[in-house]
Amino acid sequence: MTTTRSRGSRRLEILGAAANLFAARGFHGVSIEDIGGAVGVSGPALYRHFSGKEALLAEMLLGISSRLRESAAAAVTSPGGPEETLDALLNVQITFALEQPALITVHDRELGNVPEPERRQIRRLQRLYVEEWVTVLAELHPSCPPPRLRAATHAVFGLLNSTPHSAGELPARAMRLLLHAMARAAIAASVNAH
Amino acid sequence: MTTTRSRGSRRLEILGAAANLFAARGFHGVSIEDIGGAVGVSGPALYRHFSGKEALLAEMLLGISSRLRESAAAAVTSPGGPEETLDALLNVQITFALEQPALITVHDRELGNVPEPERRQIRRLQRLYVEEWVTVLAELHPSCPPPRLRAATHAVFGLLNSTPHSAGELPARAMRLLLHAMARAAIAASVNAH
DNA sequence: CGGTTACGTTAATGATGACTAACATCGGCC
DNA sequence: GGCCGATGTTAGTCATCATTAACGTAACCG
């Protein structure tokens, strides 16, 4: 029945289904059976693809933070001044938040359930991602102390990641523009206010 | 040993400890034993105060959304024009986010684990809270369509609730001002951008 | 064909965890 | 002093769940 899946496609299918379930009910609220069921196999079949539930989560979070950091690095090294770079970073985060709300949700809730070796690496990638933002903001506003820029960055992430909460309120294009405008304004204010 | 606790203080102590644990590890990641242990009693003692784990969560979320909605109603009925009302609403949410980060976290993650009778009521309170915001924003910007205002409101909540992520980056007073300025600017932009 | 590899299946197994039962303690209060 | 309600305790009980075992099957490769 399974029409000769391209290698690794099953892994991805599982990761996707698990992401939705984790986002909806939390890591501990989802059973191996649930995940298997969501892709049409039942329970222990998952162990053919992952060494365990935690390993699955680890791979998921590692994938997310790698992709984010990679995209950010691309945005930063692309041509253009800091203003254009900031726009590129905004687009990275907005695109991710709009297209993968489940991944965004899991990404900032479930780090605590990742076992130690990988946990450290994910943290590292997340920190690097934040620092790309802080670096660009510092270029734009050299007088603003870094801790303030960091706090502003987290606030902007919160703003952009609100997508899962306002699902369907607006069409994607309008939402994209709205988030971009709000984030831009928030950043400007974060720096001007003293 | 327990110096004649005023009635109900134990309940509150338990609710507080449980909030911290739920925020850190998620509802299903925390055991009854954990919660008991956090207040110095062990395990099943909790059933003297709550009928079960889900009931405990329900009461927690109900308390949060009631308090928020109540504060919002107070802000709305206080004297002053829409600008002042918006400032008051901002202060409500910022104060809550800064002083009770665990409650804020639980509030927007764990609704799905509340059993049905109470779930509906919590949803209702949350909706009312959002509508207080939307009403004030609509007064300020009558030309902006409500769905857009709703999306903007959720985005502002996301921004303000970022507090748990940037814990300790800035002193509380500075954080408060920063969040206020960013939120104000984001709201203005949400409306101006066409 | 014979064997190996990739993927699944259904039964254990062993923990963990929510909830209940049976049994204290202790501070009022008559 | 003796009853009682509030509050704990420890030892079950019964589910649920992650993980493993033992056992197909089918494509592919020699």
mmCIF file of N, CA and C in Angstrom, chain B residues 3-86:
data_model
loop_
_atom_site.group_PDB
_atom_site.id
_atom_site.type_symbol
_atom_site.label_atom_id
_atom_site.label_comp_id
_atom_site.label_asym_id
_atom_site.label_seq_id
_atom_site.Cartn_x
_atom_site.Cartn_y
_atom_site.Cartn_z
ATOM 1 N N THR B 3 1.430 27.551 62.175
ATOM 2 C CA THR B 3 0.921 28.545 63.111
ATOM 3 C C THR B 3 -0.480 29.033 62.747
ATOM 4 N N THR B 4 -1.461 28.208 63.070
ATOM 5 C CA THR B 4 -2.860 28.573 62.876
ATOM 6 C C THR B 4 -3.101 29.394 61.615
ATOM 7 N N ARG B 5 -2.988 28.752 60.492
ATOM 8 C CA ARG B 5 -3.200 29.457 59.223
ATOM 9 C C ARG B 5 -4.604 30.040 59.150
ATOM 10 N N SER B 6 -4.679 31.228 58.628
ATOM 11 C CA SER B 6 -6.008 31.780 58.361
ATOM 12 C C SER B 6 -6.657 30.876 57.318
ATOM 13 N N ARG B 7 -7.938 30.656 57.506
ATOM 14 C CA ARG B 7 -8.649 29.701 56.641
ATOM 15 C C ARG B 7 -8.459 30.045 55.167
ATOM 16 N N GLY B 8 -8.188 29.013 54.373
ATOM 17 C CA GLY B 8 -8.058 29.224 52.943
ATOM 18 C C GLY B 8 -6.651 29.565 52.507
ATOM 19 N N SER B 9 -5.800 29.875 53.454
ATOM 20 C CA SER B 9 -4.434 30.232 53.074
ATOM 21 C C SER B 9 -3.715 29.035 52.469
ATOM 22 N N ARG B 10 -4.084 27.833 52.973
ATOM 23 C CA ARG B 10 -3.432 26.649 52.420
ATOM 24 C C ARG B 10 -3.797 26.438 50.961
ATOM 25 N N ARG B 11 -5.050 26.650 50.668
ATOM 26 C CA ARG B 11 -5.499 26.559 49.273
ATOM 27 C C ARG B 11 -4.668 27.478 48.387
ATOM 28 N N LEU B 12 -4.512 28.725 48.841
ATOM 29 C CA LEU B 12 -3.769 29.692 48.023
ATOM 30 C C LEU B 12 -2.317 29.288 47.871
ATOM 31 N N GLU B 13 -1.766 28.779 48.969
ATOM 32 C CA GLU B 13 -0.375 28.329 48.918
ATOM 33 C C GLU B 13 -0.229 27.231 47.862
ATOM 34 N N ILE B 14 -1.168 26.303 47.885
ATOM 35 C CA ILE B 14 -1.128 25.209 46.912
ATOM 36 C C ILE B 14 -1.282 25.734 45.498
ATOM 37 N N LEU B 15 -2.249 26.635 45.308
ATOM 38 C CA LEU B 15 -2.461 27.179 43.968
ATOM 39 C C LEU B 15 -1.199 27.870 43.457
ATOM 40 N N GLY B 16 -0.531 28.594 44.334
ATOM 41 C CA GLY B 16 0.689 29.282 43.923
ATOM 42 C C GLY B 16 1.787 28.320 43.520
ATOM 43 N N ALA B 17 1.992 27.310 44.361
ATOM 44 C CA ALA B 17 3.041 26.337 44.057
ATOM 45 C C ALA B 17 2.726 25.601 42.759
ATOM 46 N N ALA B 18 1.456 25.220 42.621
ATOM 47 C CA ALA B 18 1.068 24.490 41.414
ATOM 48 C C ALA B 18 1.267 25.348 40.172
ATOM 49 N N ALA B 19 0.972 26.640 40.289
ATOM 50 C CA ALA B 19 1.146 27.529 39.139
ATOM 51 C C ALA B 19 2.594 27.521 38.677
ATOM 52 N N ASN B 20 3.518 27.624 39.627
ATOM 53 C CA ASN B 20 4.921 27.617 39.238
ATOM 54 C C ASN B 20 5.306 26.311 38.553
ATOM 55 N N LEU B 21 4.839 25.217 39.121
ATOM 56 C CA LEU B 21 5.187 23.923 38.541
ATOM 57 C C LEU B 21 4.561 23.762 37.161
ATOM 58 N N PHE B 22 3.283 24.094 37.024
ATOM 59 C CA PHE B 22 2.629 23.971 35.731
ATOM 60 C C PHE B 22 3.328 24.845 34.688
ATOM 61 N N ALA B 23 3.707 26.051 35.089
ATOM 62 C CA ALA B 23 4.373 26.937 34.133
ATOM 63 C C ALA B 23 5.688 26.342 33.672
ATOM 64 N N ALA B 24 6.381 25.688 34.599
ATOM 65 C CA ALA B 24 7.707 25.178 34.263
ATOM 66 C C ALA B 24 7.654 23.875 33.471
ATOM 67 N N ARG B 25 6.726 22.978 33.828
ATOM 68 C CA ARG B 25 6.788 21.654 33.218
ATOM 69 C C ARG B 25 5.510 21.230 32.524
ATOM 70 N N GLY B 26 4.488 22.059 32.577
ATOM 71 C CA GLY B 26 3.220 21.702 31.938
ATOM 72 C C GLY B 26 2.351 20.842 32.850
ATOM 73 N N PHE B 27 1.047 20.946 32.658
ATOM 74 C CA PHE B 27 0.088 20.248 33.512
ATOM 75 C C PHE B 27 0.423 18.764 33.675
ATOM 76 N N HIS B 28 0.622 18.075 32.564
ATOM 77 C CA HIS B 28 0.853 16.631 32.638
ATOM 78 C C HIS B 28 2.267 16.284 33.094
ATOM 79 N N GLY B 29 3.140 17.278 33.152
ATOM 80 C CA GLY B 29 4.506 17.016 33.580
ATOM 81 C C GLY B 29 4.681 17.157 35.078
ATOM 82 N N VAL B 30 3.609 17.466 35.768
ATOM 83 C CA VAL B 30 3.652 17.689 37.214
ATOM 84 C C VAL B 30 2.747 16.673 37.886
ATOM 85 N N SER B 31 3.244 16.032 38.926
ATOM 86 C CA SER B 31 2.425 15.048 39.632
ATOM 87 C C SER B 31 1.852 15.667 40.901
ATOM 88 N N ILE B 32 0.792 15.030 41.390
ATOM 89 C CA ILE B 32 0.190 15.449 42.652
ATOM 90 C C ILE B 32 1.246 15.448 43.765
ATOM 91 N N GLU B 33 2.092 14.451 43.738
ATOM 92 C CA GLU B 33 3.185 14.390 44.702
ATOM 93 C C GLU B 33 4.073 15.624 44.620
ATOM 94 N N ASP B 34 4.411 16.032 43.391
ATOM 95 C CA ASP B 34 5.244 17.230 43.195
ATOM 96 C C ASP B 34 4.603 18.435 43.866
ATOM 97 N N ILE B 35 3.318 18.619 43.605
ATOM 98 C CA ILE B 35 2.634 19.800 44.135
ATOM 99 C C ILE B 35 2.617 19.755 45.657
ATOM 100 N N GLY B 36 2.243 18.600 46.194
ATOM 101 C CA GLY B 36 2.262 18.458 47.641
ATOM 102 C C GLY B 36 3.640 18.771 48.197
ATOM 103 N N GLY B 37 4.648 18.144 47.594
ATOM 104 C CA GLY B 37 6.014 18.353 48.058
ATOM 105 C C GLY B 37 6.400 19.828 48.093
ATOM 106 N N ALA B 38 5.922 20.586 47.111
ATOM 107 C CA ALA B 38 6.296 21.998 47.025
ATOM 108 C C ALA B 38 5.740 22.825 48.180
ATOM 109 N N VAL B 39 4.697 22.337 48.849
ATOM 110 C CA VAL B 39 4.171 23.093 49.990
ATOM 111 C C VAL B 39 4.407 22.341 51.293
ATOM 112 N N GLY B 40 5.236 21.299 51.240
ATOM 113 C CA GLY B 40 5.645 20.643 52.470
ATOM 114 C C GLY B 40 4.720 19.560 52.980
ATOM 115 N N VAL B 41 3.684 19.232 52.236
ATOM 116 C CA VAL B 41 2.874 18.086 52.605
ATOM 117 C C VAL B 41 3.091 17.052 51.517
ATOM 118 N N SER B 42 2.583 15.861 51.725
ATOM 119 C CA SER B 42 2.964 14.880 50.734
ATOM 120 C C SER B 42 1.756 14.221 50.085
ATOM 121 N N GLY B 43 1.639 14.412 48.799
ATOM 122 C CA GLY B 43 0.700 13.746 47.931
ATOM 123 C C GLY B 43 -0.768 13.948 48.179
ATOM 124 N N PRO B 44 -1.427 12.901 48.633
ATOM 125 C CA PRO B 44 -2.888 12.902 48.699
ATOM 126 C C PRO B 44 -3.469 13.945 49.649
ATOM 127 N N ALA B 45 -2.634 14.639 50.389
ATOM 128 C CA ALA B 45 -3.157 15.693 51.266
ATOM 129 C C ALA B 45 -3.939 16.723 50.461
ATOM 130 N N LEU B 46 -3.585 16.865 49.186
ATOM 131 C CA LEU B 46 -4.253 17.867 48.358
ATOM 132 C C LEU B 46 -5.750 17.615 48.231
ATOM 133 N N TYR B 47 -6.136 16.363 48.367
ATOM 134 C CA TYR B 47 -7.554 16.062 48.178
ATOM 135 C C TYR B 47 -8.402 16.597 49.324
ATOM 136 N N ARG B 48 -7.759 17.068 50.389
ATOM 137 C CA ARG B 48 -8.496 17.753 51.449
ATOM 138 C C ARG B 48 -8.897 19.152 51.007
ATOM 139 N N HIS B 49 -8.248 19.644 49.926
ATOM 140 C CA HIS B 49 -8.487 21.035 49.512
ATOM 141 C C HIS B 49 -9.103 21.145 48.118
ATOM 142 N N PHE B 50 -8.813 20.163 47.275
ATOM 143 C CA PHE B 50 -9.349 20.187 45.915
ATOM 144 C C PHE B 50 -9.857 18.796 45.570
ATOM 145 N N SER B 51 -10.855 18.758 44.728
ATOM 146 C CA SER B 51 -11.427 17.456 44.428
ATOM 147 C C SER B 51 -10.566 16.674 43.444
ATOM 148 N N GLY B 52 -9.559 17.300 42.865
ATOM 149 C CA GLY B 52 -8.692 16.576 41.942
ATOM 150 C C GLY B 52 -7.757 17.526 41.233
ATOM 151 N N LYS B 53 -6.910 16.960 40.417
ATOM 152 C CA LYS B 53 -5.892 17.772 39.747
ATOM 153 C C LYS B 53 -6.544 18.731 38.759
ATOM 154 N N GLU B 54 -7.497 18.227 38.009
ATOM 155 C CA GLU B 54 -8.143 19.090 37.019
ATOM 156 C C GLU B 54 -8.931 20.202 37.692
ATOM 157 N N ALA B 55 -9.565 19.891 38.814
ATOM 158 C CA ALA B 55 -10.325 20.922 39.523
ATOM 159 C C ALA B 55 -9.390 22.027 39.992
ATOM 160 N N LEU B 56 -8.208 21.629 40.429
ATOM 161 C CA LEU B 56 -7.221 22.606 40.858
ATOM 162 C C LEU B 56 -6.869 23.543 39.704
ATOM 163 N N LEU B 57 -6.601 22.949 38.550
ATOM 164 C CA LEU B 57 -6.270 23.768 37.386
ATOM 165 C C LEU B 57 -7.427 24.680 37.021
ATOM 166 N N ALA B 58 -8.631 24.130 37.060
ATOM 167 C CA ALA B 58 -9.807 24.926 36.699
ATOM 168 C C ALA B 58 -9.915 26.144 37.605
ATOM 169 N N GLU B 59 -9.751 25.928 38.901
ATOM 170 C CA GLU B 59 -9.856 27.056 39.818
ATOM 171 C C GLU B 59 -8.763 28.082 39.551
ATOM 172 N N MET B 60 -7.573 27.589 39.222
ATOM 173 C CA MET B 60 -6.464 28.499 38.938
ATOM 174 C C MET B 60 -6.801 29.388 37.738
ATOM 175 N N LEU B 61 -7.211 28.778 36.646
ATOM 176 C CA LEU B 61 -7.484 29.548 35.431
ATOM 177 C C LEU B 61 -8.684 30.459 35.607
ATOM 178 N N LEU B 62 -9.673 29.960 36.323
ATOM 179 C CA LEU B 62 -10.849 30.791 36.577
ATOM 180 C C LEU B 62 -10.446 32.030 37.371
ATOM 181 N N GLY B 63 -9.603 31.833 38.368
ATOM 182 C CA GLY B 63 -9.132 32.968 39.161
ATOM 183 C C GLY B 63 -8.392 33.979 38.308
ATOM 184 N N ILE B 64 -7.533 33.485 37.441
ATOM 185 C CA ILE B 64 -6.751 34.400 36.611
ATOM 186 C C ILE B 64 -7.671 35.201 35.693
ATOM 187 N N SER B 65 -8.526 34.499 34.967
ATOM 188 C CA SER B 65 -9.324 35.243 33.990
ATOM 189 C C SER B 65 -10.340 36.142 34.679
ATOM 190 N N SER B 66 -10.814 35.739 35.853
ATOM 191 C CA SER B 66 -11.702 36.641 36.585
ATOM 192 C C SER B 66 -10.977 37.913 36.976
ATOM 193 N N ARG B 67 -9.801 37.743 37.569
ATOM 194 C CA ARG B 67 -9.068 38.931 38.011
ATOM 195 C C ARG B 67 -8.758 39.858 36.838
ATOM 196 N N LEU B 68 -8.317 39.267 35.730
ATOM 197 C CA LEU B 68 -7.987 40.101 34.573
ATOM 198 C C LEU B 68 -9.218 40.871 34.103
ATOM 199 N N ARG B 69 -10.295 40.122 33.941
ATOM 200 C CA ARG B 69 -11.486 40.779 33.430
ATOM 201 C C ARG B 69 -11.996 41.855 34.373
ATOM 202 N N GLU B 70 -11.926 41.557 35.662
ATOM 203 C CA GLU B 70 -12.359 42.518 36.666
ATOM 204 C C GLU B 70 -11.512 43.795 36.585
ATOM 205 N N SER B 71 -10.199 43.624 36.535
ATOM 206 C CA SER B 71 -9.323 44.796 36.454
ATOM 207 C C SER B 71 -9.612 45.586 35.190
ATOM 208 N N ALA B 72 -9.876 44.878 34.115
ATOM 209 C CA ALA B 72 -10.147 45.567 32.859
ATOM 210 C C ALA B 72 -11.432 46.371 32.982
ATOM 211 N N ALA B 73 -12.444 45.758 33.595
ATOM 212 C CA ALA B 73 -13.706 46.467 33.749
ATOM 213 C C ALA B 73 -13.503 47.727 34.576
ATOM 214 N N ALA B 74 -12.710 47.615 35.632
ATOM 215 C CA ALA B 74 -12.420 48.783 36.462
ATOM 216 C C ALA B 74 -11.723 49.861 35.636
ATOM 217 N N ALA B 75 -10.772 49.455 34.841
ATOM 218 C CA ALA B 75 -10.036 50.417 34.020
ATOM 219 C C ALA B 75 -10.972 51.126 33.056
ATOM 220 N N VAL B 76 -11.897 50.369 32.484
ATOM 221 C CA VAL B 76 -12.786 50.929 31.479
ATOM 222 C C VAL B 76 -13.773 51.927 32.084
ATOM 223 N N THR B 77 -14.234 51.624 33.299
ATOM 224 C CA THR B 77 -15.238 52.501 33.895
ATOM 225 C C THR B 77 -14.622 53.675 34.644
ATOM 226 N N SER B 78 -13.299 53.699 34.738
ATOM 227 C CA SER B 78 -12.665 54.809 35.441
ATOM 228 C C SER B 78 -12.722 56.061 34.563
ATOM 229 N N PRO B 79 -12.613 57.236 35.195
ATOM 230 C CA PRO B 79 -12.771 58.476 34.426
ATOM 231 C C PRO B 79 -11.628 58.666 33.433
ATOM 232 N N GLY B 80 -11.863 59.508 32.437
ATOM 233 C CA GLY B 80 -10.825 59.785 31.446
ATOM 234 C C GLY B 80 -11.266 59.335 30.066
ATOM 235 N N GLY B 81 -10.649 59.869 29.050
ATOM 236 C CA GLY B 81 -10.965 59.520 27.671
ATOM 237 C C GLY B 81 -10.367 58.194 27.302
ATOM 238 N N PRO B 82 -10.581 57.772 26.057
ATOM 239 C CA PRO B 82 -10.073 56.475 25.583
ATOM 240 C C PRO B 82 -8.557 56.351 25.720
ATOM 241 N N GLU B 83 -7.850 57.425 25.548
ATOM 242 C CA GLU B 83 -6.388 57.355 25.684
ATOM 243 C C GLU B 83 -6.010 56.911 27.090
ATOM 244 N N GLU B 84 -6.646 57.525 28.075
ATOM 245 C CA GLU B 84 -6.341 57.165 29.457
ATOM 246 C C GLU B 84 -6.781 55.733 29.750
ATOM 247 N N THR B 85 -7.937 55.370 29.183
ATOM 248 C CA THR B 85 -8.415 54.004 29.400
ATOM 249 C C THR B 85 -7.429 52.997 28.832
ATOM 250 N N LEU B 86 -6.933 53.270 27.647
ATOM 251 C CA LEU B 86 -5.953 52.360 27.042
ATOM 252 C C LEU B 86 -4.718 52.252 27.935
#
